[in-house]
Coordinates of C-alpha atoms (C1' of nucleotides) in Angstrom, one line a residue:
Chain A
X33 CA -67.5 -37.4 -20.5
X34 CA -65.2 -40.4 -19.4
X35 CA -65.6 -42.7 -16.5
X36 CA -63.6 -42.2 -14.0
X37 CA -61.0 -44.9 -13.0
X38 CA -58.0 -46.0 -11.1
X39 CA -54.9 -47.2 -12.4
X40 CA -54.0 -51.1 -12.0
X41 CA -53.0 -52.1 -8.4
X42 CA -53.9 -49.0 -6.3
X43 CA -56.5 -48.2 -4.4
X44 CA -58.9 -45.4 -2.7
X45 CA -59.2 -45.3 1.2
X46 CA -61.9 -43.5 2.2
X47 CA -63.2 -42.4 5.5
X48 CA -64.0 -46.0 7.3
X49 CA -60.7 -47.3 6.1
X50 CA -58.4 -44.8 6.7
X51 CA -59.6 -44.7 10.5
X52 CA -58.4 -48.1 10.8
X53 CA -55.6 -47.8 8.8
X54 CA -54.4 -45.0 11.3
X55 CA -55.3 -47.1 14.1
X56 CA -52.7 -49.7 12.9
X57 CA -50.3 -47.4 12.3
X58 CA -50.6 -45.7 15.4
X59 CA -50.1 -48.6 17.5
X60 CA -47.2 -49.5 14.9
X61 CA -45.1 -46.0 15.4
X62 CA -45.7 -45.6 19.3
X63 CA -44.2 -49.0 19.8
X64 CA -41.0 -48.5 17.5
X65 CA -40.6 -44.7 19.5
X66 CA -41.0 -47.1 22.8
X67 CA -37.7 -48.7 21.5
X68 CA -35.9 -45.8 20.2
X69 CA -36.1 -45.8 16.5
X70 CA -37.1 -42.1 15.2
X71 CA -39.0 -41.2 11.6
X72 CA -37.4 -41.4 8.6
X73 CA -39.0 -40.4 5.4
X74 CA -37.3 -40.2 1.6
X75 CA -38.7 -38.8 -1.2
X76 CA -41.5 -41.2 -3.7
X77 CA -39.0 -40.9 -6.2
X78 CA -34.6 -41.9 -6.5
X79 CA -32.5 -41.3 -9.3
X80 CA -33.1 -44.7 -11.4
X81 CA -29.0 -45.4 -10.9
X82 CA -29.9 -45.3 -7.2
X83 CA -32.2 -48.4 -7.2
X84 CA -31.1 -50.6 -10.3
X85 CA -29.0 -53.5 -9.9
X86 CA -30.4 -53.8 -6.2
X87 CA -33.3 -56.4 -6.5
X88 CA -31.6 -58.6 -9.5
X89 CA -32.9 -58.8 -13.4
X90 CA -36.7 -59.2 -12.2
X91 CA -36.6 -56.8 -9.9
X92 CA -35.2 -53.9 -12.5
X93 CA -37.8 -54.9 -14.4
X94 CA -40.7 -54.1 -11.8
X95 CA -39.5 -51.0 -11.0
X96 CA -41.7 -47.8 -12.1
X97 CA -40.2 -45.8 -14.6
X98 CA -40.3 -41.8 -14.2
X99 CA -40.0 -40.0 -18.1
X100 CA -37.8 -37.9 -18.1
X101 CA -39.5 -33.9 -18.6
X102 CA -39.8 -32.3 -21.4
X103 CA -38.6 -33.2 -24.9
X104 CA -37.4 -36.8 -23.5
X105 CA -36.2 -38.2 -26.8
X106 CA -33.6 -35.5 -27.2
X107 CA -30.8 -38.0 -26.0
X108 CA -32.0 -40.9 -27.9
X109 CA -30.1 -41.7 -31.4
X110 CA -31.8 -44.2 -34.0
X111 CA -29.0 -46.7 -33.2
X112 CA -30.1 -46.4 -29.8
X113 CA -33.7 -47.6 -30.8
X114 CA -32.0 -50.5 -32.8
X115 CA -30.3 -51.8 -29.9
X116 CA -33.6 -52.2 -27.7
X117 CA -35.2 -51.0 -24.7
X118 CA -31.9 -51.2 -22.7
X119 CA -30.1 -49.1 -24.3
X120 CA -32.7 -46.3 -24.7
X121 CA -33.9 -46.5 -20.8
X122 CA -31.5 -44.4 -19.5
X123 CA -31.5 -41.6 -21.7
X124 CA -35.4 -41.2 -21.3
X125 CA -35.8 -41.9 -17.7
X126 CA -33.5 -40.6 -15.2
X127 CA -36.1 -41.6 -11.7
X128 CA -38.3 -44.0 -10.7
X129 CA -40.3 -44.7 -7.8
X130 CA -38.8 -46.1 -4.7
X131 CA -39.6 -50.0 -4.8
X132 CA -38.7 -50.7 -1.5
X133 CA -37.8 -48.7 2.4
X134 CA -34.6 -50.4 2.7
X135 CA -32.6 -49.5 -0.6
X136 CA -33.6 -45.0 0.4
X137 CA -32.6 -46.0 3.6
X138 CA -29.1 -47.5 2.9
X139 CA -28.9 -44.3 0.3
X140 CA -29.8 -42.0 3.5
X141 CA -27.0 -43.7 5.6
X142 CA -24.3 -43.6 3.1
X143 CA -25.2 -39.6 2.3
X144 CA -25.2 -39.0 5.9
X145 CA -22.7 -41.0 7.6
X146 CA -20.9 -38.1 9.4
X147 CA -24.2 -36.7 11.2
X148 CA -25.8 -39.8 12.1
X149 CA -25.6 -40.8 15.9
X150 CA -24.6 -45.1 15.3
X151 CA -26.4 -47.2 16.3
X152 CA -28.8 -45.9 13.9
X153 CA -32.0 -46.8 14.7
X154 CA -35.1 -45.4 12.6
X155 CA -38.2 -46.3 11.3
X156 CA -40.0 -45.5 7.9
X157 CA -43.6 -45.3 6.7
X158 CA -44.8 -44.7 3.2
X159 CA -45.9 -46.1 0.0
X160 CA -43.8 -48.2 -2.7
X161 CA -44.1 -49.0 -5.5
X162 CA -44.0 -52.5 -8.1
X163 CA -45.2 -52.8 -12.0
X164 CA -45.9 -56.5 -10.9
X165 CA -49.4 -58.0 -11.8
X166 CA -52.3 -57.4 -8.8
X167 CA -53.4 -60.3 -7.6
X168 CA -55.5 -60.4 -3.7
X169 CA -53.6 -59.3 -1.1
X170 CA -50.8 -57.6 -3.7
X171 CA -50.8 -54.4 -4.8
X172 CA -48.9 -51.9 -7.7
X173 CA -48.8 -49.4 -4.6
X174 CA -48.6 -50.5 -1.1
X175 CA -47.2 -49.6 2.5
X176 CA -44.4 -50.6 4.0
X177 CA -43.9 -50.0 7.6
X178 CA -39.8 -50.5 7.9
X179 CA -37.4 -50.5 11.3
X180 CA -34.3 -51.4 11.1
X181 CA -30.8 -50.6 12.9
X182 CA -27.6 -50.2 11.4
X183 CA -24.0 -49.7 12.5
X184 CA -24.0 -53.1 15.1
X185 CA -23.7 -56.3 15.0
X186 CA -25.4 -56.8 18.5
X187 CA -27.6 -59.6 19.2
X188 CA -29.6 -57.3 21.6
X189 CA -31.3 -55.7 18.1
X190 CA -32.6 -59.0 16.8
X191 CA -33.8 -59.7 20.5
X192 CA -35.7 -55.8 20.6
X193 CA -37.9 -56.8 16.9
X194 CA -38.7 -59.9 18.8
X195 CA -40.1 -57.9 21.7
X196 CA -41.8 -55.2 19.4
X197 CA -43.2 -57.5 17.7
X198 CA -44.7 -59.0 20.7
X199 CA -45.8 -56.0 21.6
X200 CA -47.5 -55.0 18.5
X201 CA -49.5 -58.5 18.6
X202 CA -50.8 -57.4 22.0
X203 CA -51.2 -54.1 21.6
X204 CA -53.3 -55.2 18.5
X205 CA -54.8 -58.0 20.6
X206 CA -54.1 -60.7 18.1
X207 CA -53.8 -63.6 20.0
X208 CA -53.1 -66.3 17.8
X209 CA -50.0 -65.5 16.1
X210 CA -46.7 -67.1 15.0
X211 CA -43.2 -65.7 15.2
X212 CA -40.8 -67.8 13.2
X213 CA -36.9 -67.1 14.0
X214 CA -34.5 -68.8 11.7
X215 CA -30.8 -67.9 11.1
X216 CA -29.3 -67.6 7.5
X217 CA -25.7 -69.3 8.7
X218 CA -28.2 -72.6 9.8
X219 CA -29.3 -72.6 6.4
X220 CA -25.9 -72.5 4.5
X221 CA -24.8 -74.8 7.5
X222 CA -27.7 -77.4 6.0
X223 CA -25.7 -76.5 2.4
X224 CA -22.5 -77.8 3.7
X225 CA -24.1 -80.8 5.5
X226 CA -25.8 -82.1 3.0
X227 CA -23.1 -81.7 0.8
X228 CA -24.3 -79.2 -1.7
X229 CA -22.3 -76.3 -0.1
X230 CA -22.9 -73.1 -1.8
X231 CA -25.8 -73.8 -3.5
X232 CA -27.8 -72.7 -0.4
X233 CA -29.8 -69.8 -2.4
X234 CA -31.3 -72.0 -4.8
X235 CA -32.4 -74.8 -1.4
X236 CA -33.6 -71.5 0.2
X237 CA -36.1 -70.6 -3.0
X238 CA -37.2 -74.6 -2.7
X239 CA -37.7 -75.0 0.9
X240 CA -39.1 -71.8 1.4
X241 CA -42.1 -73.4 -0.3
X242 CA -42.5 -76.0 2.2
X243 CA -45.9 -75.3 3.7
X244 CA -46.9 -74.4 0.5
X245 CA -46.3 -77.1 -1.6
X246 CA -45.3 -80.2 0.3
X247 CA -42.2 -82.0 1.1
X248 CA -42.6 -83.6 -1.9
X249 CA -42.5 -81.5 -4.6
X250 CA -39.9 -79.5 -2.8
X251 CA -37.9 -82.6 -3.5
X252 CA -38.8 -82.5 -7.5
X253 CA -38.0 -79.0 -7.5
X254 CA -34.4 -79.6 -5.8
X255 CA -33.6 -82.5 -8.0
X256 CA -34.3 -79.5 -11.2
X257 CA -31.7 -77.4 -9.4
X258 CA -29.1 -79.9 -9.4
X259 CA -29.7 -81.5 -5.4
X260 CA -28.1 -85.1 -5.4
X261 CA -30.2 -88.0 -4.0
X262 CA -28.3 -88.6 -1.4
X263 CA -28.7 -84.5 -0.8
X264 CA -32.2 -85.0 -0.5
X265 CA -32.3 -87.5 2.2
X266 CA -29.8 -86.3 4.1
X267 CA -32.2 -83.2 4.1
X268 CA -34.9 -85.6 5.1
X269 CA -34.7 -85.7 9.1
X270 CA -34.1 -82.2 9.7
X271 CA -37.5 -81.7 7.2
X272 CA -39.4 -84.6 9.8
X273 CA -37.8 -83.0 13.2
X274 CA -40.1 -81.0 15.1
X275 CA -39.6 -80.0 18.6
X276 CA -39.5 -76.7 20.7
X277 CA -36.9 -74.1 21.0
X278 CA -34.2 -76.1 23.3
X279 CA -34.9 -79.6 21.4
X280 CA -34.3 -77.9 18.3
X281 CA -31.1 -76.7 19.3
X282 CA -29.8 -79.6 20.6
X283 CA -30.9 -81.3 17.5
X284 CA -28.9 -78.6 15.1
X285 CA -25.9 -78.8 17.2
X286 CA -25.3 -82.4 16.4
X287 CA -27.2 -82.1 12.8
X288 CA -24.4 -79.4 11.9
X289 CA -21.5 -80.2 13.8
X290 CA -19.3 -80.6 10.8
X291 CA -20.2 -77.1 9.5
X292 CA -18.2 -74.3 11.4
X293 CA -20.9 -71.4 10.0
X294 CA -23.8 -73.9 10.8
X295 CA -22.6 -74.0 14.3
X296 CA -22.2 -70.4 14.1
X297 CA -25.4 -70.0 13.6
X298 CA -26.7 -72.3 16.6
X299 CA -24.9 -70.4 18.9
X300 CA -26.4 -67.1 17.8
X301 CA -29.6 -68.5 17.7
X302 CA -28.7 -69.3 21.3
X303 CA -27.7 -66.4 22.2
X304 CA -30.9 -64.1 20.9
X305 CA -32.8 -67.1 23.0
X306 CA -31.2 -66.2 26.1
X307 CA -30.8 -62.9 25.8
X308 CA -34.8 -62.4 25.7
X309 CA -35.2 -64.1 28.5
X310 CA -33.0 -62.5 30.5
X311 CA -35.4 -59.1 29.0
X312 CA -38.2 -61.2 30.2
X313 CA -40.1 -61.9 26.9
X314 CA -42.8 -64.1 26.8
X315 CA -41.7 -67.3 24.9
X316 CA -45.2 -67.2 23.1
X317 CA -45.9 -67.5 19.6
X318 CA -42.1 -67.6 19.1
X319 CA -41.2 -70.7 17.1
X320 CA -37.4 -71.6 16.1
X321 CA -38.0 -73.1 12.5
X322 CA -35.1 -74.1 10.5
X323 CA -36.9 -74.3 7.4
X324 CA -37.4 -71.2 7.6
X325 CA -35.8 -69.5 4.3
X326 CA -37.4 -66.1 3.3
X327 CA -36.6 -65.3 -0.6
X328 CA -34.4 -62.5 0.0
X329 CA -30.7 -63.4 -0.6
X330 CA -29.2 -60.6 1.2
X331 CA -29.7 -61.6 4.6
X332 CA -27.1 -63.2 6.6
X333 CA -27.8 -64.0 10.1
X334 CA -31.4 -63.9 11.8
X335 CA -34.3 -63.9 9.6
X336 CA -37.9 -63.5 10.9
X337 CA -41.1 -63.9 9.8
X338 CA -44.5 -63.9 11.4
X339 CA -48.0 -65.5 10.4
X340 CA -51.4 -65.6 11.4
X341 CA -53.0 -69.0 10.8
X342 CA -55.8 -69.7 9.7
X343 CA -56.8 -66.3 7.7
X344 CA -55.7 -67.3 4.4
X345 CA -53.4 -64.3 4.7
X346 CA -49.8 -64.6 3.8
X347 CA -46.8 -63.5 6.2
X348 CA -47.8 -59.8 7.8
X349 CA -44.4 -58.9 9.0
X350 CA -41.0 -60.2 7.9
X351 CA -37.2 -59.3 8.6
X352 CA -33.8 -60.0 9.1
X353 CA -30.2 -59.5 9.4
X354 CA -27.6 -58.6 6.8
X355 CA -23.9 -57.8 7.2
X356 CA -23.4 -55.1 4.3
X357 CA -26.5 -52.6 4.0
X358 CA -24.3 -49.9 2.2
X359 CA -21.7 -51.7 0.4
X360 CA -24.0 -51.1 -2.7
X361 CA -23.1 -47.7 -2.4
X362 CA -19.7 -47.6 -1.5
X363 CA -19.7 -48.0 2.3
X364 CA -18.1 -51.5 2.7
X365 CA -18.9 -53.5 6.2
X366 CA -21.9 -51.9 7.6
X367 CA -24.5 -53.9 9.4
X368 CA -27.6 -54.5 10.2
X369 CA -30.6 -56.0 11.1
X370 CA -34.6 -55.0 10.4
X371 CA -38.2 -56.0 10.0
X372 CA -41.3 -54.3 8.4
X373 CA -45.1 -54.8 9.1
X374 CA -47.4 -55.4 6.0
X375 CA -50.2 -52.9 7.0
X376 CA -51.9 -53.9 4.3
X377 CA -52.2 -57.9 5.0
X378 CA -52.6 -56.4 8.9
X379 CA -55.6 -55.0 7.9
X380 CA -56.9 -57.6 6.3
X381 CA -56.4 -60.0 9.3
X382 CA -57.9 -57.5 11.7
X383 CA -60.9 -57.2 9.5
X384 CA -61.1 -60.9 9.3
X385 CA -60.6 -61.7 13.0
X386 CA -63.1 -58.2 14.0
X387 CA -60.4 -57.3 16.3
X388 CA -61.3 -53.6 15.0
X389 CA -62.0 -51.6 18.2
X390 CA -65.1 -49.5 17.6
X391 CA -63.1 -46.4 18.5
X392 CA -61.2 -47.1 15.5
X393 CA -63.8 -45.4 13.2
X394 CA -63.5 -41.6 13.9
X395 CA -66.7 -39.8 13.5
X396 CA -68.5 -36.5 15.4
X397 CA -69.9 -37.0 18.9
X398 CA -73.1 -34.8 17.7
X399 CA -75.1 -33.4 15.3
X400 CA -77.3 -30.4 15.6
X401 CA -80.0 -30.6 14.6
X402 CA -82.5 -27.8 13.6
X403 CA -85.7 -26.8 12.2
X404 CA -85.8 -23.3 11.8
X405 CA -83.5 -20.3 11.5
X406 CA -83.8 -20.1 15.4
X407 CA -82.5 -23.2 15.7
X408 CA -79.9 -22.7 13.6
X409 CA -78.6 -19.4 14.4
X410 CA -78.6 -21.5 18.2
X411 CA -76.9 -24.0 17.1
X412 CA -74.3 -22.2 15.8
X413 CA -73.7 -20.5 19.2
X414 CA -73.2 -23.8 20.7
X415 CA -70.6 -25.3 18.4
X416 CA -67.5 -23.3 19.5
X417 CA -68.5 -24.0 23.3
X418 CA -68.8 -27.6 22.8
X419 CA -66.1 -28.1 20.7
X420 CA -64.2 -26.2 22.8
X421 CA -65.3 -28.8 25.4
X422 CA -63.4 -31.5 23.6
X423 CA -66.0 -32.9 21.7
X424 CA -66.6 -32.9 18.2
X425 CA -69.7 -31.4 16.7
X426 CA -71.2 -30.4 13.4
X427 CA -74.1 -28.6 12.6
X428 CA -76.4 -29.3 9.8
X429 CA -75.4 -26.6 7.1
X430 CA -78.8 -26.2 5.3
X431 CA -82.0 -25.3 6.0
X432 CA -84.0 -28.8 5.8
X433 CA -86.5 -30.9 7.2
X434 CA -85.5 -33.3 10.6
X435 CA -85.8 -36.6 8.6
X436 CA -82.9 -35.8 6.0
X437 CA -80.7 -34.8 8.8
X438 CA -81.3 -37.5 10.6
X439 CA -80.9 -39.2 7.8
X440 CA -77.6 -38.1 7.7
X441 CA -76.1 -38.9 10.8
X442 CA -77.6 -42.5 10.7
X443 CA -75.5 -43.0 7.5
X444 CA -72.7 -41.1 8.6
X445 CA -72.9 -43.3 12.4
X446 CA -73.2 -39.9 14.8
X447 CA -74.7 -41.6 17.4
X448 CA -75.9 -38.7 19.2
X449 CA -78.5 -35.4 18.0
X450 CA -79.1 -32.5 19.8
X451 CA -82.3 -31.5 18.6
X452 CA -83.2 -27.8 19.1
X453 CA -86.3 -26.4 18.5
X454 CA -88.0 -23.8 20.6
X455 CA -88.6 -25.9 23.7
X456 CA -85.2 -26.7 24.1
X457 CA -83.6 -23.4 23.5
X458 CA -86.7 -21.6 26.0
X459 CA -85.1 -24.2 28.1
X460 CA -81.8 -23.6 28.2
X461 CA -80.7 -26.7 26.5
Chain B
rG225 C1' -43.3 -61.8 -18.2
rU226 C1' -46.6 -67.0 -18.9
rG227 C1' -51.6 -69.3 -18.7
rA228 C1' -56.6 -68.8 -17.4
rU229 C1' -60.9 -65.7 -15.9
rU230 C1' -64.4 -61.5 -15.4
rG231 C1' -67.2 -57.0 -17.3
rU232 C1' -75.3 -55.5 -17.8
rA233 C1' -78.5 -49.3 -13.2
rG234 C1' -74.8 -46.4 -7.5
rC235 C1' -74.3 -51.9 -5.4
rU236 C1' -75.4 -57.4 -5.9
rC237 C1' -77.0 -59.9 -10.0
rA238 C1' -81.0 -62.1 -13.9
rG239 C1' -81.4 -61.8 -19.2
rU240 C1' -83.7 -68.4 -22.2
rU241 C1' -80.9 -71.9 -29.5
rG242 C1' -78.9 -64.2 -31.6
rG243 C1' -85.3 -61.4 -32.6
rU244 C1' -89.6 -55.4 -30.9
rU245 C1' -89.5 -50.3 -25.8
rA246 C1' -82.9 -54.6 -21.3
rG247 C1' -85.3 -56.5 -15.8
rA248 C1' -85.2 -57.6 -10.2
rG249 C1' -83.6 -56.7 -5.2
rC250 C1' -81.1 -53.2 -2.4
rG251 C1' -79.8 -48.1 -2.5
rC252 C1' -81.1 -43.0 -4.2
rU253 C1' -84.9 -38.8 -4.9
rG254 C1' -89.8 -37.1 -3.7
rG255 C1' -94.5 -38.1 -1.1
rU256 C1' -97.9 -40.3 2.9
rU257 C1' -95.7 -37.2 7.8
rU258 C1' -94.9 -28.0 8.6
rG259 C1' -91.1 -31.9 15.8
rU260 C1' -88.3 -37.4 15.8
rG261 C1' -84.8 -40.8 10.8
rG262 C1' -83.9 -46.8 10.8
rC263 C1' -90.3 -49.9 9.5
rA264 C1' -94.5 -49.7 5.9
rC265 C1' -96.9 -48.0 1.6
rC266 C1' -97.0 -44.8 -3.1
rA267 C1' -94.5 -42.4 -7.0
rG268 C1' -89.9 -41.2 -9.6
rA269 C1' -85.0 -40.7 -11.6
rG270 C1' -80.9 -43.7 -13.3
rG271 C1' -78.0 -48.2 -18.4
rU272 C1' -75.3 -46.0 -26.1
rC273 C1' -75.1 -53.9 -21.8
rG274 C1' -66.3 -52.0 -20.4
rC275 C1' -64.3 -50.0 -25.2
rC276 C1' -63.2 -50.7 -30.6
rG277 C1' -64.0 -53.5 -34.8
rG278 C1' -66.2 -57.9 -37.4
rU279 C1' -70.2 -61.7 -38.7
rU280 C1' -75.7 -61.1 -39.5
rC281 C1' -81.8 -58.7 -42.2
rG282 C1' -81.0 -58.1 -36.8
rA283 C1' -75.8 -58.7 -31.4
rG284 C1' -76.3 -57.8 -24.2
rU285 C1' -76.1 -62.8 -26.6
rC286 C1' -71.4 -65.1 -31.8
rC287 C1' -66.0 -63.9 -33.4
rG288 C1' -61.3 -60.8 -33.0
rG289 C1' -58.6 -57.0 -30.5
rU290 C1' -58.0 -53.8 -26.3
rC291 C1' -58.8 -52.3 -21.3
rU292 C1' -60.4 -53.9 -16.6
rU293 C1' -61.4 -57.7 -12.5
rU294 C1' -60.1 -62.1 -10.3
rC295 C1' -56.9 -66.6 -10.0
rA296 C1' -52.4 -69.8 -10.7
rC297 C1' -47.1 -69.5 -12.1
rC298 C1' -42.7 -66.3 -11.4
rC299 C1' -41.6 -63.2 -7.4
rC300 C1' -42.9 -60.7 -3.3
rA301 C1' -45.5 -57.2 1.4

RNA sequence: GUGAUUGUAGCUCAGUUGGUUAGAGCGCUGGUUUGUGGCACCAGAGGUCGCCGGUUCGAGUCCGGUCUUUCACCCCA
């Protein structure tokens, strides 16, 4: 006999968990119907062609591999072997599991670009799926929680993730929350400023390590990627400015006045400011911060990110806008703009802050509760009415003394019994 | 992918410079209690010490490999 085990990176949820997991999601998906977006779902597995190339040379490398059925090697020639793994992938493995919502989703568009009512606005939640190594809070399989609009370049959509994810906060009751709102044409504006224009990737990858690692070492690690001296400190006061929205902006608009895309930038940054309040939204927890980078090269105008502090837990929701969804696929010049929940790191700051409702766990009003075959034949006759009633009732299944079903619902948490021996059913209850 | 780290009962962990039948607490099962669980007391079950190999008269303890856990880097949710 074996012992039983999970693969690396995944994960059981049992009973407790999934009740708050659902709870989450709930709250998640009523919101993004609130605001339009309708369910999307794509199958676990793509054809491999589908999502390499999409997430550079690491990414290829962490996506799960699906062998191909059957005799797989029937393709594969001994020069192929010779040659390496490269050359023998694709004749053994023709899928793999989907490593992200946003790649099936682009897929989806282009298939379907001559039924689909545009704006597009939907919103996806399953599993994916990355061969990287576990570590807390990172998993091999995890959820992603994905809305996004395509087919606009409308401001109003970066204003509506603000708002939702305002809402979800509430709705959630996390108080204590930060919304950061940056804009990808700020950042290559700071490229062109400082005089290192186009290299605005490789100052994203540094700064975006700012809180973690310091000011200072972000400056070692720009001097490795090439960043002059006099790059770096003209970097310097934008790193030391700190301000709120409107200071900010005033300080950008002279910071980047040279840059025509920096300005750019500002004024959308403006714009999405004014625009929510005109919808009304609550300036809190929103923070405009310009070093605000995000890894992901692909976006091109907003980019969001939201944090907790102090939970130790990383970035629980995340977003942004980029102008060419579906060029990867032959559909040149779409955009759009979207954001995803980690439900995963939500959890885990939920659990940490016990903002878990008790609700949340999902467990039977009653037990009944017998001890005898009277009982139990009574019992039975009450479990259609009072179910019927709304509630949810189970009825011990075996014959056995009070104390093990008791027992029972203490462990299980049924905080109510009904208890039926022949006093109770003489009278009636 | 790089560098560390962990692994003993269902769970949390002891286990002395390698030396007889590997322990504790909690949990579990049964009983004290043929109508009131959570407390108490009594009894009991449960481990080829992650796996494979090596050193040794002898390995839970030392060595190598492998898997697993956790952590940092890379990258990311």
């Amino acid at each position: 006999m074996q012992k039983p085990s999970l693969p690396k990176g995944t994960r059981d949820f049992g009973p407790a968990q999934m009740a708050k997991r659902a709870y989450i999601l709930r709250t998640i998906t009523k919101t993004f119907k609130k605001f339009g977006f309708q369910a999307l779902e794509t199958p676990a597995m793509e054809n491999l062609s589908t999502l390499t190339g999409k997430y550079g040379d690491e990414g290829d490398q962490l996506l799960f591999k699906i062998l191909n059925s059957g005799d797989f090697l029937k393709q594969v020639e001994a020069s192929d072997l010779a040659e390496g793994p490269g050359h023998v992938l694709p004749k053994v493995a023709e899928k793999g599991l989907r490593y992200d919502l946003t790649v099936p989703f682009a897929r989806y568009v282009v298939m379907n670009r001559n039924e689909l009512a545009f704006p597009f606005k939907r919103y996806q939640v399953q599993p994916v799926w990355r061969a990287d190594r576990p570590q807390r809070g990172r998993y091999r399989e995890f959820y992603q929680c994905d809305a996004d609009v395509v087919g606009t370049e409308s401001l109003l959509c970066e204003v509506e993730i603000i708002a939702m994810i305002q809402e979800v906060f509430a709705e959630l009751k996390i108080e204590n929350y930060q919304l950061k709102i940056n804009n990808r044409k700020v950042l290559t504006g700071i490229a062109e400023v400082i005089g290192a224009a186009g290299k605005e990737s490789a100052l994203c990858v540094a700064i975006d390590k700012l809180d973690k690692i310091g000011w200072e070492k972000v400056q070692e690690e720009l001097a490795e990627r090439g960043f002059s001296e006099e790059a770096r400190t003209a970097l310097a006061p934008l790193v030391a400015h700190t301000g709120d929205v409107a200071e900010t902006l005033t300080f950008l608009s002279s910071y980047l006045a040279p840059s025509t895309i920096g300005m750019e930038g500002v004024a959308e940054l403006r714009t999405v400011f004014s625009l929510l309040q005109t919808y009304g939204a609550s300036p809190k927890g929103i923070v405009l911060d310009v070093m605000l980078a995000r890894g992901l090269s692909y976006y091109t105008g907003a980019i969001f990110e939201v944090q907790v502090p102090d939970t130790g837990i990383g970035s629980v929701s995340g977003g942004g806008r980029y102008d060419n969804l579906t060029g990867v696929f032959g559909w040149e010049g779409v955009p759009g703009v979207g954001f995803s929940f980690g439900v995963d790191r939500l959890y885990d700051v939920l659990e940490v802050l016990q903002l878990f409702p008790e609700e949340a766990v999902e467990v039977s009003d009653y037990l009944l509760v017998h001890f005898d075959a009277k009982g139990f034949q009574y019992g039975l006759s009450l479990l259609a009415q009072l179910r019927a009633a709304g509630l949810a009732v189970e009825l011990y299944p075996e014959p056995t003394k009070m104390k093990k079903q008791l027992a029972y619902a203490t462990k299980k948490g049924i905080r109510r019994v009904l208890l039926l021996g022949d006093d109770e059913i003489a009278a009636g209850r």
